[in-house]
Coordinates of C-alpha atoms in Angstrom, one line a residue:
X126 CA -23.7 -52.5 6.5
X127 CA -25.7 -55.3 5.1
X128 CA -24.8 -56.6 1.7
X129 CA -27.1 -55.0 -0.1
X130 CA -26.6 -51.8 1.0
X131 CA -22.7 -52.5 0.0
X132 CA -24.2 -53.0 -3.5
X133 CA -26.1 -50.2 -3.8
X134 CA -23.6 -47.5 -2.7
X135 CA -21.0 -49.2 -4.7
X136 CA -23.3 -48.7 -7.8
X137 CA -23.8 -44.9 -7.1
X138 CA -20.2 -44.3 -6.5
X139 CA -19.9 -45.6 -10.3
X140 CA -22.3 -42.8 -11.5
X141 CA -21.3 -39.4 -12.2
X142 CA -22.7 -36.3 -10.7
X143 CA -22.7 -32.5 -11.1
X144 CA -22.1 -30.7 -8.0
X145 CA -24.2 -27.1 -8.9
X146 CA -22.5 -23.9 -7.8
X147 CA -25.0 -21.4 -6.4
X148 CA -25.2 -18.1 -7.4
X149 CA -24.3 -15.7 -4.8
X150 CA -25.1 -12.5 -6.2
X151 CA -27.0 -11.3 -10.0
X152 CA -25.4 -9.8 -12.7
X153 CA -25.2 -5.6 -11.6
X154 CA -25.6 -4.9 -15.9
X155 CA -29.2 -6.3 -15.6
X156 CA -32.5 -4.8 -14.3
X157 CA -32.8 -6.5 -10.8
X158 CA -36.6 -7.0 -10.3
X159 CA -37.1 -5.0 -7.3
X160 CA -35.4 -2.3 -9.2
X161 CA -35.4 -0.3 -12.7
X162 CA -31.9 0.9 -12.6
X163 CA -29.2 -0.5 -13.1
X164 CA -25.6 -0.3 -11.2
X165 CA -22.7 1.4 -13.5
X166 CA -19.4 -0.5 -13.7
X167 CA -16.8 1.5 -11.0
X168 CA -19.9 0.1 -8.5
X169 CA -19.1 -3.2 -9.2
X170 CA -15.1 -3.7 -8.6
X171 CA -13.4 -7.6 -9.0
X172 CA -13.6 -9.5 -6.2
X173 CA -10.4 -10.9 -5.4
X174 CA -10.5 -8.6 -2.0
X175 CA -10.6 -8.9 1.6
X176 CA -14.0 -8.7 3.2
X177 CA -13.0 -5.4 5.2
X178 CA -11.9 -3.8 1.4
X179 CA -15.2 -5.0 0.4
X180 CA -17.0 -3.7 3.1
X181 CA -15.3 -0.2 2.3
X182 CA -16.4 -0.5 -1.0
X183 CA -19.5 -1.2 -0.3
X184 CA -20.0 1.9 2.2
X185 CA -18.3 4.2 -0.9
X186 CA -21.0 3.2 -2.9
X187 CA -23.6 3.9 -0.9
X188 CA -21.9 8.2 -1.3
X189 CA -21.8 7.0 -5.1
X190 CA -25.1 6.3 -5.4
X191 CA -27.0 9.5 -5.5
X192 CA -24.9 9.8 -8.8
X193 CA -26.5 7.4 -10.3
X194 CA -28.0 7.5 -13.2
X195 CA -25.0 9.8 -13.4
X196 CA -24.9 13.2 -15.3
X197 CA -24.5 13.8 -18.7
X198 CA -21.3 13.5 -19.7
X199 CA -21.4 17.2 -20.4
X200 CA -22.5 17.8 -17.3
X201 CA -20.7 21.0 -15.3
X202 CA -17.7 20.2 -13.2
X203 CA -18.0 20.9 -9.5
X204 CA -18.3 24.5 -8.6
X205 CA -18.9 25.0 -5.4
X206 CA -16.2 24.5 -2.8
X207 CA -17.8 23.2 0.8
X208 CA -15.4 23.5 4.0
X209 CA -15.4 20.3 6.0
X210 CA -13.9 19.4 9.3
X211 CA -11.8 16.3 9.9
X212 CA -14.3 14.6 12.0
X213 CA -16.2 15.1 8.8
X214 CA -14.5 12.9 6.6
X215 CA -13.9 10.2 9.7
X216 CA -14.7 6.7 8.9
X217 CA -13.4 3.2 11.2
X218 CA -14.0 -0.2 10.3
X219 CA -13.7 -3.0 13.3
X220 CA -12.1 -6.3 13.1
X221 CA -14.1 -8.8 15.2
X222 CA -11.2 -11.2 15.0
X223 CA -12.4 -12.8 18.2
X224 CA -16.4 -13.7 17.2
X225 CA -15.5 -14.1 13.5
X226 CA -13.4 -17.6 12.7
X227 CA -13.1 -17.1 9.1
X228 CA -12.3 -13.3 9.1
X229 CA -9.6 -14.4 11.3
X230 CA -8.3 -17.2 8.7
X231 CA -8.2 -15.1 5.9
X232 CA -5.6 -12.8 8.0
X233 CA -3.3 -15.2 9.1
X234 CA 0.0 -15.8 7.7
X235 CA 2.5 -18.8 7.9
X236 CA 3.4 -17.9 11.6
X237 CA -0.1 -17.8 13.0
X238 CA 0.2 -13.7 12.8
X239 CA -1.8 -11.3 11.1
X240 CA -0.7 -10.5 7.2
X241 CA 0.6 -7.3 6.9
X242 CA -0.3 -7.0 3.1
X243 CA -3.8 -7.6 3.4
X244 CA -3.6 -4.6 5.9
X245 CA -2.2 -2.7 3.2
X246 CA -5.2 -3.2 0.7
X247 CA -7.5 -2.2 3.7
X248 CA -5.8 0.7 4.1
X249 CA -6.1 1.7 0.8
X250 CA -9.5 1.0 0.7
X251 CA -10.3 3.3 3.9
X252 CA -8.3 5.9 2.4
X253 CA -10.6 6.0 -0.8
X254 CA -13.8 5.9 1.0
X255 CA -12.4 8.6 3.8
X256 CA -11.5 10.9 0.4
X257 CA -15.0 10.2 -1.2
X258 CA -16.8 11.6 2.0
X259 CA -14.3 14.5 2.1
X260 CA -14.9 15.5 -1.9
X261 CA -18.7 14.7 -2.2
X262 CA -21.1 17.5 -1.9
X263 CA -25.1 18.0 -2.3
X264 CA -25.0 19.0 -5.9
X265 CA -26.6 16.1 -8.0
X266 CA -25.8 17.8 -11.3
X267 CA -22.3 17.5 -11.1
X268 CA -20.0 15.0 -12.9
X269 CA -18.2 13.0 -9.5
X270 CA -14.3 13.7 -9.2
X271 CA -11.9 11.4 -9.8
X272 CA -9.6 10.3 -6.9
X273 CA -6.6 8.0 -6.9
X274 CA -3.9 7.2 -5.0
X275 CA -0.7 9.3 -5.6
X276 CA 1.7 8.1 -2.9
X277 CA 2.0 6.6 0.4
X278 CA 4.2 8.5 2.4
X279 CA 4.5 6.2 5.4
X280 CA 2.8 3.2 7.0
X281 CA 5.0 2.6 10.2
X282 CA 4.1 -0.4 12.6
X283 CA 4.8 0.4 15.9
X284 CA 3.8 -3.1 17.3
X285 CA 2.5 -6.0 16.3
X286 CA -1.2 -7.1 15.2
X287 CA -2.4 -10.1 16.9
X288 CA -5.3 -12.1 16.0
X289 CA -6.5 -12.8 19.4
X290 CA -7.9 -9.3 19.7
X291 CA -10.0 -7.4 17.7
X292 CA -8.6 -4.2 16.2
X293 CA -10.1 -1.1 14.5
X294 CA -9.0 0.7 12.0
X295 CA -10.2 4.8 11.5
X296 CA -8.6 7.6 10.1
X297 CA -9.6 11.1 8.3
X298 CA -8.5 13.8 6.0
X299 CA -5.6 16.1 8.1
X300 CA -4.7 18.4 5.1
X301 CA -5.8 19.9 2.0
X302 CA -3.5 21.6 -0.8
X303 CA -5.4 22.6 -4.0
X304 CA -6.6 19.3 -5.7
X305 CA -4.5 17.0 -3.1
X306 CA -5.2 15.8 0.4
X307 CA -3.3 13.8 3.0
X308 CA -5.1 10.9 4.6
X309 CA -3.8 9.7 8.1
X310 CA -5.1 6.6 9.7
X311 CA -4.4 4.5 12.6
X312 CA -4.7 0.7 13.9
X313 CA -5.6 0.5 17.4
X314 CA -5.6 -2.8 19.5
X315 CA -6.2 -3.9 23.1
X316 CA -2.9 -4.8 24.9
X317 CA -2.5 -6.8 28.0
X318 CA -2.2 -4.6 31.0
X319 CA -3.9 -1.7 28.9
X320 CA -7.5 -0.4 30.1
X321 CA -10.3 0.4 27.2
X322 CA -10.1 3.4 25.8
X323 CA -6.4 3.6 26.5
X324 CA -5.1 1.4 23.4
X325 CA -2.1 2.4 22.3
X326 CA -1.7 2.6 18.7
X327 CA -0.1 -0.1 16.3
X328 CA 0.4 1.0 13.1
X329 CA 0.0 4.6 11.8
X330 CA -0.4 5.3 7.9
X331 CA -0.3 8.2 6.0
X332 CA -1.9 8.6 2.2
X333 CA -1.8 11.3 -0.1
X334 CA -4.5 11.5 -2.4
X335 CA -5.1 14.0 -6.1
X336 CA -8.2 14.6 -7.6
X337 CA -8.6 14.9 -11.4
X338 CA -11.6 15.8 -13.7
X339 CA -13.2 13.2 -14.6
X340 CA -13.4 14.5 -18.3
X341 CA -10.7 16.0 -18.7
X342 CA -8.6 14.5 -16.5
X343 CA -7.0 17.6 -15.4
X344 CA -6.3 18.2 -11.6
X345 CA -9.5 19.4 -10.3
X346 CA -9.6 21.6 -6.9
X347 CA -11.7 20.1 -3.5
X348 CA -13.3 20.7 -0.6
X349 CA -10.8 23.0 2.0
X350 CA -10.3 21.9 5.5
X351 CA -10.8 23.7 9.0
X352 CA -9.2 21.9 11.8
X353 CA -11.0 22.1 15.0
X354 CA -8.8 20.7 17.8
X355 CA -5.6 21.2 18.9
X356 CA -4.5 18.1 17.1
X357 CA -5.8 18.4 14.2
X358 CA -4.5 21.8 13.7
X359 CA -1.2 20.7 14.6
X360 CA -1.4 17.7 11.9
X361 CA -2.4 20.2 9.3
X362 CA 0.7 21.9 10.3
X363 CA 2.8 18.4 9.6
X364 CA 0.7 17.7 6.6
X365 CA 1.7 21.4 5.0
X366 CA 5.1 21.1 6.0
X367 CA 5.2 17.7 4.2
X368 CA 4.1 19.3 0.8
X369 CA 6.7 21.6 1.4
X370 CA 9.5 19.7 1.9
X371 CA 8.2 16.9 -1.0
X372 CA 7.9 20.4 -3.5
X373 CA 11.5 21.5 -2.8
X374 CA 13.1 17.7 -3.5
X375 CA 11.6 17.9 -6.6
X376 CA 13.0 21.3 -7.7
X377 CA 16.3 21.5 -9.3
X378 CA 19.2 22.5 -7.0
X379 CA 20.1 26.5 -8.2
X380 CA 21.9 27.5 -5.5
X381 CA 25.8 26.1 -5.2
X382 CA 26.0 27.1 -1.4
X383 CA 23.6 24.3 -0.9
X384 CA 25.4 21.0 -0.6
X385 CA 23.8 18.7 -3.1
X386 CA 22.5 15.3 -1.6
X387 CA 24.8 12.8 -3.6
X388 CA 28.0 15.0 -2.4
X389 CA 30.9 13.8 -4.3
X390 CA 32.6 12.2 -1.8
X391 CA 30.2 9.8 -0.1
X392 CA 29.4 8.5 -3.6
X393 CA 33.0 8.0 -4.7
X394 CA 33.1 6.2 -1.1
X395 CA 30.4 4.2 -1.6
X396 CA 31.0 3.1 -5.1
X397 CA 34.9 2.4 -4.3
X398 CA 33.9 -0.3 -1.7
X399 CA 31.7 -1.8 -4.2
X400 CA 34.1 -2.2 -6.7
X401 CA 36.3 -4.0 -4.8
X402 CA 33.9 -6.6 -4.2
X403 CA 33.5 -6.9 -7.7
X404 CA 36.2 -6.4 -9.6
X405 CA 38.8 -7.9 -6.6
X406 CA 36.1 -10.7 -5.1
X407 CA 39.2 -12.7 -3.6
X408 CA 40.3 -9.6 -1.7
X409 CA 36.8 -8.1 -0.3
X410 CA 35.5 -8.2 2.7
X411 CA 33.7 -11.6 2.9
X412 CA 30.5 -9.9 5.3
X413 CA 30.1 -8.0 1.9
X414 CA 27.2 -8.5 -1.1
X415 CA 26.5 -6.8 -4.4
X416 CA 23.0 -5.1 -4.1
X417 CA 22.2 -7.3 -7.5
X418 CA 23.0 -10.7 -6.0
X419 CA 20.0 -10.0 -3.7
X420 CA 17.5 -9.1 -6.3
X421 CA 14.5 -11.5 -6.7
X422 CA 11.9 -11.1 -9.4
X423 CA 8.1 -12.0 -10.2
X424 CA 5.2 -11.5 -13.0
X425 CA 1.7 -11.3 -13.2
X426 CA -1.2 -10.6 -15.4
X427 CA -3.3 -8.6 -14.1
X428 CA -6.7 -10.0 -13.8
X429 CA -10.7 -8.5 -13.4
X430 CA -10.9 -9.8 -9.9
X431 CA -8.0 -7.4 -8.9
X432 CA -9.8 -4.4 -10.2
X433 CA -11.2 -1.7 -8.1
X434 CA -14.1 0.9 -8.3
X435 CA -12.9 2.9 -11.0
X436 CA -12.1 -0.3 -13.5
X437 CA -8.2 -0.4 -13.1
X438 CA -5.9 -2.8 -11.0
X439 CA -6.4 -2.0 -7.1
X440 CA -3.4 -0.3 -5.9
X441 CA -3.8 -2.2 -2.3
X442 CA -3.9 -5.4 -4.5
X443 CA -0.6 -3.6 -6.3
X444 CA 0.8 -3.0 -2.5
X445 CA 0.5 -6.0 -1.4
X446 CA 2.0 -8.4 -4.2
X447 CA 5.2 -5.7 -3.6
X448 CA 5.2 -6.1 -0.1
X449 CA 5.2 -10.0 -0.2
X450 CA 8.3 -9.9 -2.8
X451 CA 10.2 -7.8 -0.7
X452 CA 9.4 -9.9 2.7
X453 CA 11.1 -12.8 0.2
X454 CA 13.1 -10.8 -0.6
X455 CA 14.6 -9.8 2.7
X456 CA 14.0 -13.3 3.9
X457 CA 16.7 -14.7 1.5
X458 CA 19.4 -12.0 2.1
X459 CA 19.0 -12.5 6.0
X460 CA 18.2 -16.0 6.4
X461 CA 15.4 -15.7 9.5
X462 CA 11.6 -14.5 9.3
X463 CA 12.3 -11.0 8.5
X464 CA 9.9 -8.3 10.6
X465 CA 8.1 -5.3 8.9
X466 CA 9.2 -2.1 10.2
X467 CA 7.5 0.3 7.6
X468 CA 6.9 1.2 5.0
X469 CA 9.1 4.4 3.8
X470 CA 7.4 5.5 0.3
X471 CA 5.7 4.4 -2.2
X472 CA 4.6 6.3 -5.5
X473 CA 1.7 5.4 -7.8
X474 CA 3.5 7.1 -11.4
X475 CA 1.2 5.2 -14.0
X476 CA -2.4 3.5 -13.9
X477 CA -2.1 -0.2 -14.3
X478 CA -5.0 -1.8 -17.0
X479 CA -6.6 -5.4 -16.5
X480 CA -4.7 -7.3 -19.1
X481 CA -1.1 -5.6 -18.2
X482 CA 1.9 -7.8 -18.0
X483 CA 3.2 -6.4 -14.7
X484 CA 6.9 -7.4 -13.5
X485 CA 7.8 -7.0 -10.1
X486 CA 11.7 -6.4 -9.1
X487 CA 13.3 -6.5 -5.6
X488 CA 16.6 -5.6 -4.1
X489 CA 18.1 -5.1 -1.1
X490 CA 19.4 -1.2 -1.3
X491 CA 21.3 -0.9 2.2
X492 CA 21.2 -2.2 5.9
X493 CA 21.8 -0.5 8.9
X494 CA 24.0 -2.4 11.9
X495 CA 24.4 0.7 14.0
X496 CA 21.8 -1.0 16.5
X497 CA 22.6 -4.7 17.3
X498 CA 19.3 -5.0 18.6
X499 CA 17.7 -3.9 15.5
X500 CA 18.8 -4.0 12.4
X501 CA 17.2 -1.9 9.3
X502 CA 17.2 -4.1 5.7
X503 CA 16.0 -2.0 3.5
X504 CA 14.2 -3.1 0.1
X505 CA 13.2 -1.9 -3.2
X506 CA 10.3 -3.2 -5.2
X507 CA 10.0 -1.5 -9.0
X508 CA 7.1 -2.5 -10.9
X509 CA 6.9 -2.6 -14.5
X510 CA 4.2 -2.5 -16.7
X511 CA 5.2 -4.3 -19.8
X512 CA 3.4 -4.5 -23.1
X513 CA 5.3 -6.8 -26.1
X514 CA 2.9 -6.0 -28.3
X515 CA 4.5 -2.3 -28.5
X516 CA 8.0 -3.5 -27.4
X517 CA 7.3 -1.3 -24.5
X518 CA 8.2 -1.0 -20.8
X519 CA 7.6 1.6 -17.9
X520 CA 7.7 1.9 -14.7
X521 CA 4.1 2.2 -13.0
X522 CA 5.0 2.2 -9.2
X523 CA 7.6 2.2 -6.6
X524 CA 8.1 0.9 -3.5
X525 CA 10.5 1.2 -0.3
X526 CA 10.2 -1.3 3.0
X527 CA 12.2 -1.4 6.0
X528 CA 12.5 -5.0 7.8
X529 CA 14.1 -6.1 11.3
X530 CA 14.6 -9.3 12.4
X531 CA 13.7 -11.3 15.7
X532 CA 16.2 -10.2 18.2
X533 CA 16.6 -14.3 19.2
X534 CA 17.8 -15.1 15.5
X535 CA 21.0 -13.0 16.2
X536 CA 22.0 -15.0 19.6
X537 CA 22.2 -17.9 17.1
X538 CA 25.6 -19.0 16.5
X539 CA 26.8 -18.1 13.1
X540 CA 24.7 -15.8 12.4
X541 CA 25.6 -13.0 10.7
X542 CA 24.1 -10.0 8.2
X543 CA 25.9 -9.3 5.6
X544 CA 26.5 -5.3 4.4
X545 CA 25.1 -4.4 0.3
X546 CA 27.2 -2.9 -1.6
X547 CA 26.7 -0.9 -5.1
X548 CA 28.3 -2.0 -8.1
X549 CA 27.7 0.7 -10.6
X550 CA 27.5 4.8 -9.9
X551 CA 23.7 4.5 -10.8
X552 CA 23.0 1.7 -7.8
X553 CA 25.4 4.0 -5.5
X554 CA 23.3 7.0 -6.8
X555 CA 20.5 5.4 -5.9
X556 CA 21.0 4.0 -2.3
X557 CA 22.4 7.3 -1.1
X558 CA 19.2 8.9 -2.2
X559 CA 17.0 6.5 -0.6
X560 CA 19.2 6.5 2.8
X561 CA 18.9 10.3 2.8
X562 CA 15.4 10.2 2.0
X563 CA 14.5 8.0 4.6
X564 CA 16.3 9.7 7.0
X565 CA 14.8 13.4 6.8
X566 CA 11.1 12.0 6.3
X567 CA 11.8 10.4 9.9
X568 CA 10.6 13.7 12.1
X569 CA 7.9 14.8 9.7
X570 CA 5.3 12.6 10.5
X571 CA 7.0 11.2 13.9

C-alpha cells in the first residue's frame, strides 16, 4: 500500500459512521399496503423463540386467520361439537439439521449435543398448534377458544438427539375429556444400522391441554375424538385411564382401609435420618446431604420477546429456563455433566404477565443408587411469581426432572454420589410424595 493510500484510510478510520439496521419485517398494528386489515395482537407473539416454535406459530395462524377481523365480542360461544380423528389433528415439523448450518447452531449446547430445552419450547409449540386444529371448526361467527397448557405429564428421552441427523417431530390429540385433551408426540431420528422408515423413537412427550371461554373464562367443552386404529384406541384407553388416576390423587382419602401415601412410618424414617445429619453433623453418615444445601436459585423479568400468541409469557420459554436450573442444579450436587432422563411432571397453576418478577428455585428431592449403572437425581424447580408492589408471592408453575450421569464418570476414582436427606417433616412430606408419584405414573404412559 502506497503512502497515500496509508493516508487516506487512516483519515476514514478517524470518522465516525452509522451502521443502519434493516428492517426485517413492518409493524403488524399498521395497514400493510397490499392489505386493508390489519393482524390482532395473539398473531404477533415476541420473538425471542426458536425458528421451529416460530414456524409453529406461524402455521397456527394461518387456522387463526379466518377469525380475523374476529367476532364481536358478544359474539355466541361455539355450539356445535364436530368429531375428529387423531390423524385429524396430526401435525410434524422436520429438522433439516444436516442442509441447515445455522438451525443446527442454534441447537447445540456446550458439548456439541442438541439442547434439550429448546426441544421443550418446540414441544410446546406443536402441542398448541396440534390443539388448535383439533378445537377449530367451520363456524366463522364464533368467538375462538382459549387453550393453554395445563400440565405436562411426561417428556421421557429414550436416546439421545444428535445433530448429525435430521429429526422430525409429529404428534396428535389421543384423548378428549370434556373441555381437556391429551397431546402425545414423538421425536424420531435415523440411527446407524437402522433402515428408513424403521427409526426408532427418541423422545416421547405427553401434554394435557384445557380450553376456557374466551369471555368468560370458564371451561368450555371441544371437539370429541373417535380413534380409528388399533393404536389409537388403545392410547385413548391410556389417556382415560390417566384422567382417572390424576382425579382420584386429587380427592381426599375417606376410606381408612386405604393406606394413605405418606404412611407414618416411612416418613418418621425418612425424617429421623435427616435429623441426624443435622442436628448430630459430626456423627452422620458423611455420603449424606440436606436437600437445602443443594438448592440453587435464579430471577428474571419477564420480557415481550418471551410472550407467546395469546400475549402472556410462553410456557416452553417458562420450560426451558426450569430445565436449565435444574441441569445446574444437578450438575453441582453430582460433580459430572448430568444426562436428562425425563421429565416427570410439570403443572402450569397461574398465568405469568410480561413485567412479572419471576423467581426460579431448585433442589435436589432424592436419588436413586439401586442401579450402579444408572443413577436417578431427581430435581425440583418451583417458580414464583413475585410482585413487591403488593408484597405478594405465588407459585405459578412446577417442575420435576430426572438426570443420570455418564456411566464413565463413575469408573473415576473418587467418585461418589452423595444420598439427600430431608430436614424438616414438610421436605420429607414432600420427597415421599414425589418418589411415589413418580413411581405409579411409570406404567401409565410406558
Amino acid at each position: 500500500m502506497d503512502s497515500e493510500s496509508q493516508e487516506s484510510a487512516s483519515t476514514s478510520l478517524k470518522r465516525s459512521i452509522t451502521i443502519p439496521v434493516r428492517p426485517t419485517v413492518g409493524s403488524p398494528f399498521e395497514a400493510l399496503p397490499q392489505s386493508p386489515d390489519r393482524k390482532p395482537l395473539s398473531m404477533w407473539p415476541g420473538m425471542y423463540h426458536s425458528p421451529v416454535t416460530d414456524a409453529l406459530w406461524k402455521a397456527r395462524s394461518t387456522i387463526c386467520e379466518r377469525l380475523w377481523p374476529p367476532p364481536s365480542i358478544d359474539g355466541p360461544a361455539p355450539q356445535k361439537l364436530i368429531t375428529r380423528t387423531p390423524q385429524e389433528s396430526r401435525v410434524s415439523i422436520v429438522y433439516g439439521f444436516t442442509s441447515d448450518y445455522i438451525l443446527r447452531e442454534q441447537y447445540r449446547n456446550a458439548w456439541d449435543e442438541c439442547r434439550v430445552g429448546r426441544i421443550m419450547e418446540d414441544l410446546d409449540a406443536l402441542a398448541g398448534t396440534i390443539a388448535v386444529r383439533h378445537c377449530s371448526d367451520d363456524d366463522h361467527t364464533t368467538r375462538p377458544l382459549l387453550l393453554v397448557t395445563a400440565s405436562v405429564d411426561k417428556i421421557h428421552l429414550r436416546k439421545s438427539i444428535t445433530l448429525d441427523q435430521d429429526l422430525r417431530m409429529s404428534g396428535a390429540v389421543i384423548w378428549v375429556g370434556r373441555s381437556s385433551m391429551a397431546i402425545r408426540m414423538e421425536i424420531r431420528q435415523p440411527s446407524e444400522g437402522i433402515s428408513e422408515g424403521q427409526d426408532p423413537v427418541a423422545l416421547v412427550a405427553i401434554f394435557r391441554f384445557v380450553a376456557r371461554d374466551s369471555v368468560t373464562g370458564k371451561a368450555a367443552p371441544v371437539n370429541q375424538l373417535s380413534p380409528q386404529t388399533d393404536e389409537e384406541k388403545s392410547l385413548f384407553d391410556q389417556g382415560k385411564k390417566f384422567d382417572e388416576h390424576q382425579k382420584k390423587r386429587r380427592l381426599p382419602r375417606t376410606d381408612n382401609s386405604v393406606k394413605p401415601v405418606h404412611n407414618a412410618e416411612r416418613l418418621k424414617a425418612l425424617l429421623a435420618e435427616g435429623r441426624v445429619l443435622s442436628d448430630m453433623p459430626a456423627l452422620a453418615d458423611r455420603n449424606s446431604l440436606l436437600i437445602h444445601e443443594t438448592s440453587l436459585e435464579n430471577v428474571h423479568i419477564c420480557q415481550p420477546q418471551q410472550r407467546n400468541m395469546h400475549g402472556r409469557i410462553f410456557g416452553g420459554f417458562l420450560m426451558r429456563m426450569a430445565y436449565e436450573l435444574a441441569f445446574s442444579t444437578c450438575y453441582l450436587f453430582v460433580g459430572c455433566r448430568p444426562l436428562f432422563v425425563e421429565v416427570d411432571r410439570i403443572d402450569f397453576l397461574k398465568p405469568v404477565d410480561v413485567g412479572d418478577f419471576l423467581r426460579f428455585k431448585s433442589r435436589v428431592l432424592y436419588t436413586e443408587l439401586d442401579d450402579p449403572s444408572k443413577p436417578l437425581i431427581s430435581i425440583e424447580v418451583v417458580a414464583h411469581v413475585t410482585r413487591p408492589e403488593s408484597r405478594t408471592s405465588e407459585v405459578s408453575n412446577t417442575f420435576y426432572f430426572t438426570f443420570t450421569i455418564d456411566s464413565k464418570a463413575e469408573a473415576e476414582p473418587g467418585f461418589m454420589i452423595r444420598k439427600v436427606l430431608p430436614a424438616t417433616e414438610e421436605e420429607a412430606r414432600r420427597v415421599l410424595e414425589r418418589y411415589d408419584a413418580d413411581h405409579e405414573e411409570l406404567g401409565i404412559f410406558g
